[in-house]
Tab-separated table of C-alpha atoms in Angstrom:
chain	number	residue	atom	x	y	z
A	707	MET	CA	108.614	132.508	79.056
A	708	GLU	CA	110.661	132.730	76.185
A	709	ARG	CA	114.645	132.847	76.360
A	710	HIS	CA	115.316	135.099	73.286
A	711	HIS	CA	118.695	135.876	74.731
A	712	PHE	CA	119.506	132.197	75.263
A	713	GLU	CA	118.393	131.125	72.177
A	714	ALA	CA	120.529	133.665	70.270
A	715	GLU	CA	123.655	132.419	72.319
A	716	LEU	CA	123.028	128.978	71.126
A	717	GLN	CA	122.236	129.681	67.520
A	718	ASN	CA	125.760	131.694	67.528
A	719	LEU	CA	127.212	128.762	69.095
A	720	ARG	CA	125.759	126.546	66.337
A	721	ASN	CA	127.018	128.900	63.673
A	722	GLN	CA	130.559	129.181	65.111
A	723	LEU	CA	130.915	125.387	65.183
A	724	LEU	CA	129.724	125.531	61.426
A	725	THR	CA	132.462	127.950	60.419
A	726	MET	CA	134.951	125.818	62.391
A	727	GLY	CA	133.604	122.965	60.433
A	728	GLY	CA	133.745	124.623	57.174
A	729	LEU	CA	137.490	125.692	57.891
A	730	VAL	CA	138.377	122.593	58.702
A	731	GLU	CA	136.909	120.678	55.996
A	732	GLU	CA	138.252	122.894	53.723
A	733	ARG	CA	141.940	122.480	54.814
A	734	VAL	CA	141.766	118.721	54.420
A	735	HIS	CA	140.503	119.259	51.105
A	736	ARG	CA	143.478	121.637	50.042
A	737	ALA	CA	146.024	119.517	51.785
A	738	VAL	CA	144.923	116.767	49.690
A	739	HIS	CA	144.704	118.990	46.611
A	740	ALA	CA	148.404	119.777	47.124
A	741	LEU	CA	149.326	116.356	47.306
A	742	MET	CA	147.480	115.610	44.119
A	743	HIS	CA	148.901	118.540	42.012
A	744	ARG	CA	152.272	119.016	44.300
A	745	LYS	CA	151.696	122.393	45.111
A	746	GLU	CA	154.590	122.958	47.961
A	747	GLU	CA	153.204	126.704	48.467
A	748	ASP	CA	149.554	125.299	49.561
A	749	ALA	CA	151.019	122.734	51.707
A	750	GLN	CA	153.221	125.460	53.420
A	751	ARG	CA	150.142	127.730	54.088
A	752	ILE	CA	148.126	124.964	55.748
A	753	ILE	CA	150.921	124.488	58.025
A	754	VAL	CA	151.515	128.158	58.809
A	755	THR	CA	147.627	129.148	59.103
A	756	ASP	CA	146.797	126.287	61.719
A	757	LYS	CA	146.506	129.029	64.382
A	758	GLU	CA	143.204	130.419	63.124
A	759	VAL	CA	141.557	126.923	63.875
A	760	ASN	CA	143.237	127.067	67.289
A	761	ASP	CA	141.963	130.306	67.965
A	762	LEU	CA	138.387	129.586	66.858
A	763	GLN	CA	138.740	126.323	69.252
A	764	MET	CA	139.637	128.425	72.252
A	765	ASP	CA	136.653	130.749	71.456
A	766	ILE	CA	134.087	128.345	70.823
A	767	ASP	CA	135.160	126.754	74.253
A	768	ASN	CA	135.267	129.918	76.019
A	769	ARG	CA	131.525	130.511	74.766
A	770	CYS	CA	130.515	126.944	76.113
A	771	LEU	CA	131.891	127.623	79.426
A	772	ARG	CA	130.052	131.051	79.642
A	773	LEU	CA	126.743	129.514	78.745
A	774	LEU	CA	127.048	126.766	81.172
A	775	ALA	CA	127.963	129.107	84.126
A	776	THR	CA	125.585	131.573	83.470
A	777	GLN	CA	122.458	129.926	81.797
A	778	THR	CA	122.633	126.884	83.681
A	779	PRO	CA	121.156	124.686	80.669
A	780	LEU	CA	119.338	121.366	80.915
A	781	ALA	CA	117.985	118.821	79.124
A	782	VAL	CA	118.631	119.135	75.306
A	783	ASP	CA	120.286	122.493	75.855
A	784	LEU	CA	122.716	120.979	77.983
A	785	ARG	CA	123.297	118.035	75.793
A	786	LEU	CA	123.897	120.530	72.891
A	787	ILE	CA	126.724	122.567	74.790
A	788	THR	CA	128.545	119.813	76.358
A	789	SER	CA	128.593	118.228	72.873
A	790	ALA	CA	129.691	121.251	71.387
A	791	MET	CA	132.619	121.229	73.568
A	792	LYS	CA	133.448	117.685	72.228
A	793	ILE	CA	132.696	118.326	68.490
A	794	ASN	CA	135.281	121.603	68.760
A	795	ALA	CA	138.120	119.399	70.028
A	796	ASP	CA	137.468	116.729	67.143
A	797	LEU	CA	137.285	119.568	64.907
A	798	GLU	CA	140.392	120.830	65.909
A	799	ARG	CA	142.073	117.507	65.781
A	800	ILE	CA	140.840	117.210	62.155
A	801	GLY	CA	142.640	120.587	61.574
A	802	ASP	CA	145.868	119.183	62.912
A	803	GLN	CA	145.404	115.976	60.847
A	804	ALA	CA	145.331	118.380	57.728
A	805	VAL	CA	148.579	119.973	58.869
A	806	ASN	CA	150.171	116.539	59.193
A	807	ILE	CA	149.107	115.772	55.638
A	808	ALA	CA	150.570	119.098	54.290
A	809	GLU	CA	153.901	118.116	56.286
A	810	SER	CA	153.766	114.532	54.540
A	811	VAL	CA	153.189	116.498	51.095
A	812	LEU	CA	156.216	118.499	51.711
A	813	VAL	CA	158.316	115.207	52.086
A	814	LEU	CA	156.627	113.738	48.851
A	815	ILE	CA	157.118	117.013	46.634
A	816	PRO	CA	160.925	116.870	45.971
A	817	HIS	CA	160.795	113.247	44.896
A	818	PRO	CA	159.032	111.823	41.491
A	819	PRO	CA	155.745	110.360	42.218
A	820	LEU	CA	155.956	106.812	43.631
A	821	LYS	CA	152.545	105.877	41.538
A	822	PRO	CA	149.627	107.234	40.532
A	823	LEU	CA	147.319	107.968	43.661
A	824	VAL	CA	143.724	106.396	43.459
A	825	ASP	CA	142.764	105.429	47.024
A	826	ILE	CA	144.031	108.308	48.644
A	827	PRO	CA	141.682	110.804	46.993
A	828	ARG	CA	138.995	108.259	47.034
A	829	MET	CA	139.478	108.037	50.908
A	830	ALA	CA	139.810	111.789	51.092
A	831	ALA	CA	136.244	112.512	49.416
A	832	ILE	CA	134.419	109.783	51.920
A	833	ALA	CA	136.170	111.671	54.821
A	834	GLU	CA	135.353	115.213	53.596
A	835	LYS	CA	131.725	114.134	53.161
A	836	MET	CA	131.397	112.270	56.352
A	837	ILE	CA	132.569	115.686	58.046
A	838	ARG	CA	129.992	117.639	55.980
A	839	ASP	CA	127.085	115.302	56.682
A	840	ALA	CA	128.252	115.065	60.481
A	841	LEU	CA	127.824	119.003	60.584
A	842	ASP	CA	124.776	118.921	58.461
A	843	GLY	CA	123.196	116.416	60.940
A	844	PHE	CA	124.259	118.780	63.553
A	845	VAL	CA	122.637	121.782	62.049
A	846	ARG	CA	119.223	119.855	61.266
A	847	ASN	CA	119.325	117.961	64.303
A	848	ASP	CA	119.068	114.495	62.164
A	849	ALA	CA	120.314	111.448	63.730
A	850	ALA	CA	119.502	109.654	60.645
A	851	LEU	CA	122.215	111.462	58.712
A	852	ALA	CA	124.311	111.006	61.504
A	853	ARG	CA	123.907	106.995	61.580
A	854	GLU	CA	124.806	107.351	58.030
A	855	VAL	CA	128.047	108.932	58.775
A	856	LEU	CA	128.832	105.828	61.273
A	857	ARG	CA	128.177	103.449	58.540
A	858	ARG	CA	130.760	104.855	56.048
A	859	ASP	CA	133.515	104.692	58.581
A	860	ASP	CA	134.007	100.969	57.653
A	861	GLU	CA	134.748	102.165	54.163
A	862	VAL	CA	137.509	104.217	55.050
A	863	ASP	CA	138.935	101.975	57.469
A	864	ALA	CA	139.033	99.253	54.579
A	865	LEU	CA	140.637	101.909	52.035
A	866	LYS	CA	143.222	102.445	54.651
A	867	ASP	CA	144.181	98.768	54.859
A	868	GLN	CA	144.108	98.586	51.151
A	869	ILE	CA	146.638	101.578	50.693
A	870	PHE	CA	148.810	100.036	53.331
A	871	ARG	CA	149.061	96.429	51.693
A	872	GLU	CA	149.778	97.820	48.311
A	873	LEU	CA	152.560	100.397	49.404
A	874	LEU	CA	153.979	97.139	51.362
A	875	THR	CA	154.730	95.451	48.250
A	876	TYR	CA	156.503	98.434	46.732
A	877	MET	CA	158.713	98.650	49.833
A	878	MET	CA	159.405	94.965	49.707
A	879	ALA	CA	160.304	95.379	46.007
A	880	ASP	CA	162.427	98.291	46.390
A	881	PRO	CA	163.958	100.041	49.690
A	882	GLY	CA	164.444	103.375	47.743
A	883	THR	CA	160.568	103.722	47.699
A	884	ILE	CA	160.249	103.494	51.649
A	885	GLN	CA	160.394	107.192	52.320
A	886	ARG	CA	157.602	108.004	49.929
A	887	ALA	CA	155.801	104.882	50.507
A	888	LEU	CA	155.846	105.987	54.402
A	889	ALA	CA	154.536	109.241	53.745
A	890	LEU	CA	151.681	107.934	51.740
A	891	ILE	CA	150.960	105.465	54.404
A	892	LEU	CA	150.717	108.306	57.123
A	893	ILE	CA	148.554	110.380	55.218
A	894	GLY	CA	146.353	107.330	54.458
A	895	ARG	CA	146.438	106.868	58.281
A	896	ASN	CA	145.660	110.799	58.794
A	897	LEU	CA	142.547	110.477	56.300
A	898	GLU	CA	141.494	107.479	58.563
A	899	ARG	CA	141.727	109.415	61.659
A	900	ILE	CA	139.731	112.220	60.123
A	901	ALA	CA	136.984	109.959	59.363
A	902	ASP	CA	137.035	108.648	63.026
A	903	HIS	CA	136.708	112.396	64.141
A	904	ALA	CA	133.825	112.857	62.108
A	905	THR	CA	132.138	109.652	63.559
A	906	ASN	CA	132.727	110.996	67.047
A	907	ILE	CA	130.970	113.966	65.827
A	908	ALA	CA	128.260	111.854	64.477
A	909	GLU	CA	127.667	110.209	67.736
A	910	ASP	CA	127.404	113.343	69.503
A	911	VAL	CA	124.924	114.367	67.187
A	912	ILE	CA	122.781	111.613	67.969
A	913	PHE	CA	123.352	112.092	71.470
A	914	ILE	CA	122.068	115.870	71.087
A	915	ALA	CA	118.984	114.639	69.365
A	916	GLU	CA	118.074	111.409	70.946
A	917	ALA	CA	120.007	111.473	74.212
A	918	LYS	CA	121.230	108.353	73.214
A	919	ASP	CA	125.130	107.258	73.776
A	920	VAL	CA	126.035	105.187	70.899
A	921	ARG	CA	129.812	105.285	71.339
A	922	HIS	CA	131.578	102.213	71.425
A	923	HIS	CA	129.140	100.543	69.208
A	924	ALA	CA	126.486	100.561	71.873
A	925	GLU	CA	124.050	100.233	69.320
A	926	SER	CA	125.162	97.303	67.564
A	927	GLY	CA	125.738	95.651	71.088
A	928	GLY	CA	129.102	95.542	72.483
A	929	GLN	CA	132.600	96.940	71.837
A	930	LYS	CA	134.566	96.394	68.387
A	931	PRO	CA	137.643	94.440	69.153
B	633	MET	CA	116.941	105.011	128.119
B	634	LEU	CA	114.603	102.280	129.153
B	635	MET	CA	113.312	104.053	132.064
B	636	ALA	CA	112.948	107.066	129.949
B	637	ASP	CA	110.907	105.235	127.276
B	638	HIS	CA	108.857	103.774	130.157
B	639	GLU	CA	107.911	107.260	131.522
B	640	MET	CA	107.289	108.428	128.000
B	641	LYS	CA	104.548	106.006	127.578
B	642	THR	CA	102.973	106.608	130.817
B	643	THR	CA	102.811	110.159	130.390
B	644	ALA	CA	101.242	109.705	126.685
B	645	PRO	CA	99.480	106.638	126.449
B	646	ASP	CA	96.772	107.943	123.951
B	647	THR	CA	98.308	110.106	121.344
B	648	GLY	CA	99.696	107.239	119.342
B	649	LEU	CA	103.220	109.019	119.725
B	650	ARG	CA	105.717	106.329	118.914
B	651	ILE	CA	109.206	107.758	119.439
B	652	ARG	CA	112.074	105.893	117.896
B	653	THR	CA	114.417	105.468	120.720
B	654	GLU	CA	111.886	103.168	122.051
B	655	VAL	CA	112.874	100.700	119.448
B	656	LYS	CA	116.375	101.718	119.870
B	657	ALA	CA	116.147	100.668	123.546
B	658	GLN	CA	115.203	97.198	122.577
B	659	GLY	CA	118.187	96.623	120.599
B	660	VAL	CA	116.732	96.990	117.289
B	661	THR	CA	118.489	99.959	115.836
B	662	ALA	CA	118.906	98.743	112.190
B	663	ALA	CA	116.558	100.344	110.172
B	664	PRO	CA	115.122	98.023	107.201
B	665	PRO	CA	116.817	98.210	103.946
B	666	ARG	CA	116.229	101.105	101.595
B	667	GLY	CA	114.251	100.429	98.440
B	668	GLY	CA	111.700	98.061	99.736
B	669	GLU	CA	108.026	98.982	99.879
B	670	PRO	CA	107.592	102.670	98.786
B	671	ASP	CA	106.692	104.678	101.801
B	672	ILE	CA	103.840	106.804	99.877
B	673	VAL	CA	101.765	104.925	97.346
B	674	CYS	CA	99.227	107.240	95.251
B	675	ARG	CA	96.863	105.374	93.036
B	676	ASN	CA	94.564	107.592	90.685
B	677	VAL	CA	94.336	110.333	93.306
B	678	ASN	CA	91.881	112.973	92.532
B	679	LEU	CA	91.379	116.311	93.992
B	680	SER	CA	88.576	118.905	93.630
B	681	TYR	CA	87.965	122.338	95.291
B	682	GLY	CA	84.338	122.700	94.994
B	683	ASP	CA	83.758	122.511	91.037
B	684	ASN	CA	87.515	122.800	90.319
B	685	HIS	CA	89.148	119.673	89.529
B	686	VAL	CA	92.783	120.215	90.386
B	687	LEU	CA	94.517	116.969	90.536
B	688	HIS	CA	93.656	114.196	87.938
B	689	ASP	CA	94.534	110.316	88.469
B	690	ILE	CA	97.713	111.036	90.017
B	691	THR	CA	99.601	107.420	90.311
B	692	MET	CA	103.097	107.487	91.739
B	693	ASP	CA	105.224	105.770	94.596
B	694	VAL	CA	107.726	108.052	96.860
B	695	ASP	CA	110.512	105.705	97.604
B	696	ASP	CA	111.694	105.028	101.248
B	697	ARG	CA	114.470	107.312	102.430
B	698	ARG	CA	114.760	109.233	99.303
B	699	VAL	CA	114.278	112.615	98.158
B	700	THR	CA	111.455	113.029	95.727
B	701	ALA	CA	111.007	116.332	94.057
B	702	LEU	CA	107.486	117.765	92.661
B	703	ILE	CA	108.237	120.326	89.928
B	704	GLY	CA	106.004	122.276	87.640
B	705	PRO	CA	104.488	125.652	86.728
B	706	SER	CA	102.615	127.498	89.262
B	707	GLY	CA	99.178	126.162	89.799
B	708	CYS	CA	100.166	122.783	88.383
B	709	GLY	CA	98.913	120.945	91.457
B	710	LYS	CA	102.246	120.132	93.165
B	711	SER	CA	101.718	121.700	96.577
B	712	THR	CA	98.320	120.692	96.561
B	713	LEU	CA	99.436	116.891	95.996
B	714	LEU	CA	101.932	117.533	98.744
B	715	ARG	CA	99.466	118.364	101.020
B	716	CYS	CA	97.408	115.632	100.451
B	717	PHE	CA	100.131	113.406	102.026
B	718	ASN	CA	99.474	114.562	105.400
B	719	ARG	CA	95.828	115.632	104.734
B	720	MET	CA	96.591	119.221	105.177
B	721	ASN	CA	93.884	119.924	102.766
B	722	ASP	CA	91.345	119.029	105.375
B	723	LEU	CA	91.735	122.755	106.382
B	724	ILE	CA	90.217	123.793	103.233
B	725	ASP	CA	86.449	124.011	102.483
B	726	ASP	CA	84.718	122.229	99.976
B	727	VAL	CA	87.635	119.879	99.242
B	728	ARG	CA	87.131	116.170	97.842
B	729	VAL	CA	89.851	113.800	97.738
B	730	TRP	CA	89.250	110.391	96.028
B	731	GLY	CA	91.514	107.692	94.866
B	732	GLU	CA	94.053	106.003	97.340
B	733	ILE	CA	96.765	107.298	99.273
B	734	LYS	CA	98.976	104.761	101.468
B	735	VAL	CA	101.639	106.122	103.735
B	736	LYS	CA	103.639	103.218	105.089
B	737	GLY	CA	100.717	101.069	104.241
B	738	LEU	CA	98.362	103.108	106.427
B	739	ASP	CA	95.156	104.456	104.249
B	740	ILE	CA	95.280	108.098	105.305
B	741	ASN	CA	92.015	108.834	103.816
B	742	ALA	CA	90.245	106.003	105.555
B	743	PRO	CA	87.578	107.068	107.964
B	744	ILE	CA	89.086	105.603	110.936
B	745	THR	CA	92.294	107.082	110.202
B	746	ASP	CA	93.606	109.504	113.147
B	747	VAL	CA	94.655	112.261	111.127
B	748	ILE	CA	96.696	113.677	114.087
B	749	GLU	CA	98.711	110.424	114.064
B	750	VAL	CA	98.978	111.030	110.128
B	751	ARG	CA	100.341	114.199	110.682
B	752	ARG	CA	102.893	113.023	113.323
B	753	ARG	CA	104.061	110.339	110.937
B	754	VAL	CA	104.183	112.816	107.876
B	755	GLY	CA	106.133	116.021	109.148
B	756	MET	CA	105.819	119.422	107.145
B	757	VAL	CA	108.259	122.325	106.566
B	758	PHE	CA	106.619	125.508	104.685
B	759	GLN	CA	107.656	128.107	102.495
B	760	LYS	CA	107.924	130.688	104.919
B	761	SER	CA	109.323	129.812	108.174
B	762	ASN	CA	106.665	129.789	111.087
B	763	PRO	CA	108.421	129.864	114.112
B	764	PHE	CA	106.089	130.114	117.144
B	765	PRO	CA	106.735	133.265	119.258
B	766	LYS	CA	108.570	131.092	121.696
B	767	SER	CA	112.124	130.420	122.687
B	768	ILE	CA	114.049	127.924	120.327
B	769	TYR	CA	113.805	125.189	123.031
B	770	GLU	CA	110.220	125.448	123.236
B	771	ASN	CA	109.679	125.756	119.367
B	772	VAL	CA	111.505	122.422	118.857
B	773	VAL	CA	109.982	120.618	121.637
B	774	TYR	CA	106.412	121.787	121.000
B	775	GLY	CA	105.098	118.853	119.263
B	776	LEU	CA	106.477	116.621	122.303
B	777	ARG	CA	104.691	118.883	124.652
B	778	ILE	CA	101.087	118.699	122.961
B	779	ALA	CA	101.538	115.061	123.178
B	780	GLY	CA	101.675	115.340	126.896
B	781	ILE	CA	105.432	114.891	127.307
B	782	ASN	CA	106.776	117.154	129.973
B	783	ASP	CA	109.530	115.124	131.269
B	784	LYS	CA	112.457	117.539	130.955
B	785	ALA	CA	115.218	114.892	130.584
B	786	ILE	CA	113.387	113.693	127.522
B	787	LEU	CA	112.374	116.974	126.198
B	788	ASP	CA	116.193	118.194	126.588
B	789	GLU	CA	117.145	114.853	124.698
B	790	ALA	CA	114.882	115.487	121.851
B	791	CYS	CA	115.939	119.227	121.699
B	792	GLU	CA	119.552	118.418	121.413
B	793	ARG	CA	118.840	115.393	118.909
B	794	SER	CA	116.393	117.700	116.522
B	795	LEU	CA	118.580	120.471	116.471
B	796	GLY	CA	121.587	118.416	115.588
B	797	GLY	CA	119.694	116.927	112.870
B	798	ALA	CA	118.688	120.237	111.678
B	799	ALA	CA	122.374	121.276	111.716
B	800	LEU	CA	121.762	124.033	114.048
B	801	TRP	CA	122.595	122.731	117.535
B	802	ASP	CA	126.242	124.207	117.105
B	803	GLU	CA	124.992	127.672	116.205
B	804	VAL	CA	122.140	127.924	118.932
B	805	LYS	CA	123.299	125.578	121.896
B	806	ASP	CA	124.064	128.377	123.788
B	807	ARG	CA	120.869	130.283	123.644
B	808	LEU	CA	118.239	127.666	123.672
B	809	ASP	CA	115.991	130.361	125.743
B	810	GLU	CA	116.193	133.163	123.234
B	811	SER	CA	113.270	133.895	121.005
B	812	ALA	CA	113.175	131.889	117.887
B	813	LEU	CA	112.142	135.052	115.981
B	814	ALA	CA	115.464	136.405	116.807
B	815	LEU	CA	117.339	134.129	114.646
B	816	SER	CA	118.214	134.656	110.893
B	817	GLY	CA	115.805	133.471	108.095
B	818	GLY	CA	117.826	130.202	107.305
B	819	GLN	CA	118.152	129.436	111.137
B	820	MET	CA	114.319	130.045	111.473
B	821	GLN	CA	113.798	127.426	108.850
B	822	ARG	CA	116.106	124.932	110.442
B	823	VAL	CA	114.244	125.297	113.745
B	824	CYS	CA	111.067	124.433	111.954
B	825	ILE	CA	112.901	121.537	110.414
B	826	ALA	CA	114.040	120.713	113.767
B	827	ARG	CA	110.491	121.032	115.190
B	828	ALA	CA	109.207	118.682	112.548
B	829	ILE	CA	111.797	116.027	113.106
B	830	ALA	CA	111.551	116.272	117.136
B	831	VAL	CA	108.207	114.210	116.810
B	832	GLU	CA	110.256	111.351	115.019
B	833	PRO	CA	108.292	111.621	111.691
B	834	GLU	CA	109.020	108.977	109.068
B	835	ILE	CA	108.131	111.377	106.145
B	836	ILE	CA	109.302	115.221	105.913
B	837	LEU	CA	107.264	117.147	103.323
B	838	MET	CA	108.623	120.353	102.124
B	839	ASP	CA	106.754	123.020	100.537
B	840	GLU	CA	109.415	125.250	98.721
B	841	PRO	CA	111.619	125.505	101.963
B	842	CYS	CA	114.462	127.705	100.480
B	843	SER	CA	112.321	130.346	98.405
B	844	ALA	CA	112.762	132.812	101.165
B	845	LEU	CA	116.345	132.276	101.739
B	846	ASP	CA	119.620	133.457	100.469
B	847	PRO	CA	121.950	131.241	98.578
B	848	ILE	CA	124.112	130.379	101.636
B	849	ALA	CA	121.357	129.428	103.538
B	850	THR	CA	119.919	127.757	100.643
B	851	LEU	CA	122.786	125.676	100.557
B	852	LYS	CA	122.834	124.972	103.993
B	853	ILE	CA	119.102	123.596	104.071
B	854	GLU	CA	120.112	121.415	100.704
B	855	GLU	CA	123.181	119.993	102.804
B	856	LEU	CA	121.185	119.205	105.686
B	857	ILE	CA	118.494	117.218	102.980
B	858	PHE	CA	121.309	115.454	102.240
B	859	GLN	CA	121.724	114.269	105.964
B	860	LEU	CA	118.085	114.003	106.582
B	861	LYS	CA	117.202	111.478	103.909
B	862	GLU	CA	119.805	108.989	105.817
B	863	LYS	CA	116.501	108.778	108.316
B	864	TYR	CA	113.515	110.234	106.447
B	865	THR	CA	111.693	109.931	103.124
B	866	ILE	CA	111.447	113.691	101.741
B	867	VAL	CA	109.252	115.120	99.329
B	868	ILE	CA	110.135	118.493	98.482
B	869	VAL	CA	108.094	120.958	96.151
B	870	THR	CA	110.518	123.586	94.547
B	871	HIS	CA	110.126	126.152	91.921
B	872	ASN	CA	114.137	126.154	91.709
B	873	LEU	CA	114.924	123.385	88.912
B	874	GLN	CA	118.563	123.494	89.786
B	875	GLN	CA	117.699	122.657	93.438
B	876	ALA	CA	115.490	119.846	92.246
B	877	ALA	CA	118.490	118.464	90.069
B	878	ARG	CA	120.683	118.741	93.177
B	879	VAL	CA	118.977	117.185	96.037
B	880	SER	CA	116.386	114.894	94.609
B	881	ASP	CA	116.769	111.147	93.721
B	882	LYS	CA	113.377	111.285	91.690
B	883	THR	CA	111.581	114.000	90.075
B	884	ALA	CA	107.880	114.417	89.061
B	885	PHE	CA	106.847	116.925	86.573
B	886	PHE	CA	103.398	118.038	86.885
B	887	TRP	CA	101.332	120.315	84.573
B	888	LEU	CA	97.512	121.583	84.771
B	889	GLY	CA	97.117	119.089	87.672
B	890	ARG	CA	98.462	115.787	85.716
B	891	LEU	CA	101.603	114.006	86.478
B	892	VAL	CA	103.483	114.167	83.002
B	893	GLU	CA	106.720	112.456	83.810
B	894	PHE	CA	108.236	110.796	86.875
B	895	GLY	CA	111.848	109.260	86.946
B	896	PRO	CA	115.259	109.479	88.109
B	897	THR	CA	116.243	113.149	88.653
B	898	ALA	CA	119.409	112.476	86.417
B	899	GLU	CA	117.292	111.390	83.643
B	900	MET	CA	114.922	113.887	83.867
B	901	PHE	CA	117.391	116.756	83.605
B	902	THR	CA	119.502	115.477	80.781
B	903	ALA	CA	117.162	113.270	78.882
B	904	PRO	CA	113.529	113.832	79.500
B	905	LYS	CA	111.310	111.852	77.757
B	906	ASP	CA	108.230	114.012	77.447
B	907	LYS	CA	108.339	117.039	75.104
B	908	LEU	CA	106.250	119.293	77.961
B	909	THR	CA	109.099	118.381	80.480
B	910	GLU	CA	111.882	119.166	78.066
B	911	ASP	CA	110.209	122.637	77.326
B	912	TYR	CA	109.516	123.240	80.758
B	913	ILE	CA	113.108	122.433	82.596
B	914	THR	CA	114.599	124.140	79.534
B	915	GLY	CA	112.616	127.560	80.331
B	916	ARG	CA	110.702	127.198	77.069
B	917	PHE	CA	107.494	127.929	78.801
B	918	GLY	CA	106.433	127.942	82.425
């Protein structure tokens, strides 16, 4: 017995999640681009169009619920659908972080640049690649690629700490920089959260592919402090 | 109670019928803890009908007072294996069984083993309910009567206890003299379960007990299975995978007469280890 209809539904679900992933990844990219090139209009547009992401999120959740209710999925199908709901939530949060970045950009634009930005674009590039690879891993059912994503999370964390330390020196030297420095620290924090969401997605990909729960550093033995 | 036991023993001295109330009367009420020795031990069980080799080297243990589900596509041998557990295959010509099956330590295929005793200890409920054309009461106490018990007090007690155990007492207590054939499908199936537990078996085999029932009656039987496993070891063959997932503690997947995978139900239905199991339970073949 082939389940053509069910297979098609699962493929639709995968495609919709990919659309969602592409959408939020692009928004992160545009938010950082708006920061680097001081584009107020671009930042505004990210904020007002967040609804697209939210609508897609609800649509995907509905689809998952319907499949759970009508198809009683088991084994890999069950793991796929329940994980899709979690991935969906992580993607939506990534979209929210793009909005947060855009809001900080609007705070920064009226003022002269505090410093040339080096670490933030690096961090953004890694975080975006993490989202992309997590989703590629999802499409190809590739746990090895997902594990690669997990490893890169530490790089992003280190960059965030570095940004914080550097901006702290600016704030101590001149309180007039505090507003701009804080906005940049927040952006660093937003990018770090985006990488965390990508990590969650990668963990779900491993769960779908191998039925192993690798959250909370279960694979390297125990919780990270 | 003691007197009743005494009478029972005198009326049925040679049937080997050992009613558990006898044990209770002596003050030993506590059942042994679960998870000790498995109730059914299969070692390299094979079965053939003539030249047709149907079961191949089945090795598995059935846990005490747990529900074990046997699943697999039609013709995979799951019902055949189930029937091995109380030697129902004896009724078919040209059957040969080899390998070892022990029920509570008893080698059930040994020449000296009393097959009546095996079937008393290992009760069975079939796909299609098969009440006898008799009253509800007589259906339930049938096993006791053929064991030679005719004491009305014992039979009454067994009838109420068994119907209660089958979650049917409240529905039929005022019409025990009516024909069992007048009941609904779900009620008839519960009469059959009551009849099976009236003789105090240790193990109950169920061969697709719900496949002829509507969803509500099915849920009632499933609820009953949860209650029954407090006292009995249950092995159930089902084509309804959701049912296996809902009621069983362990699941065994069979394919072409072989045991492909056997493990905790929760794992089998979320993360099966074998590709065949995965393909079967996700509906990609079978």
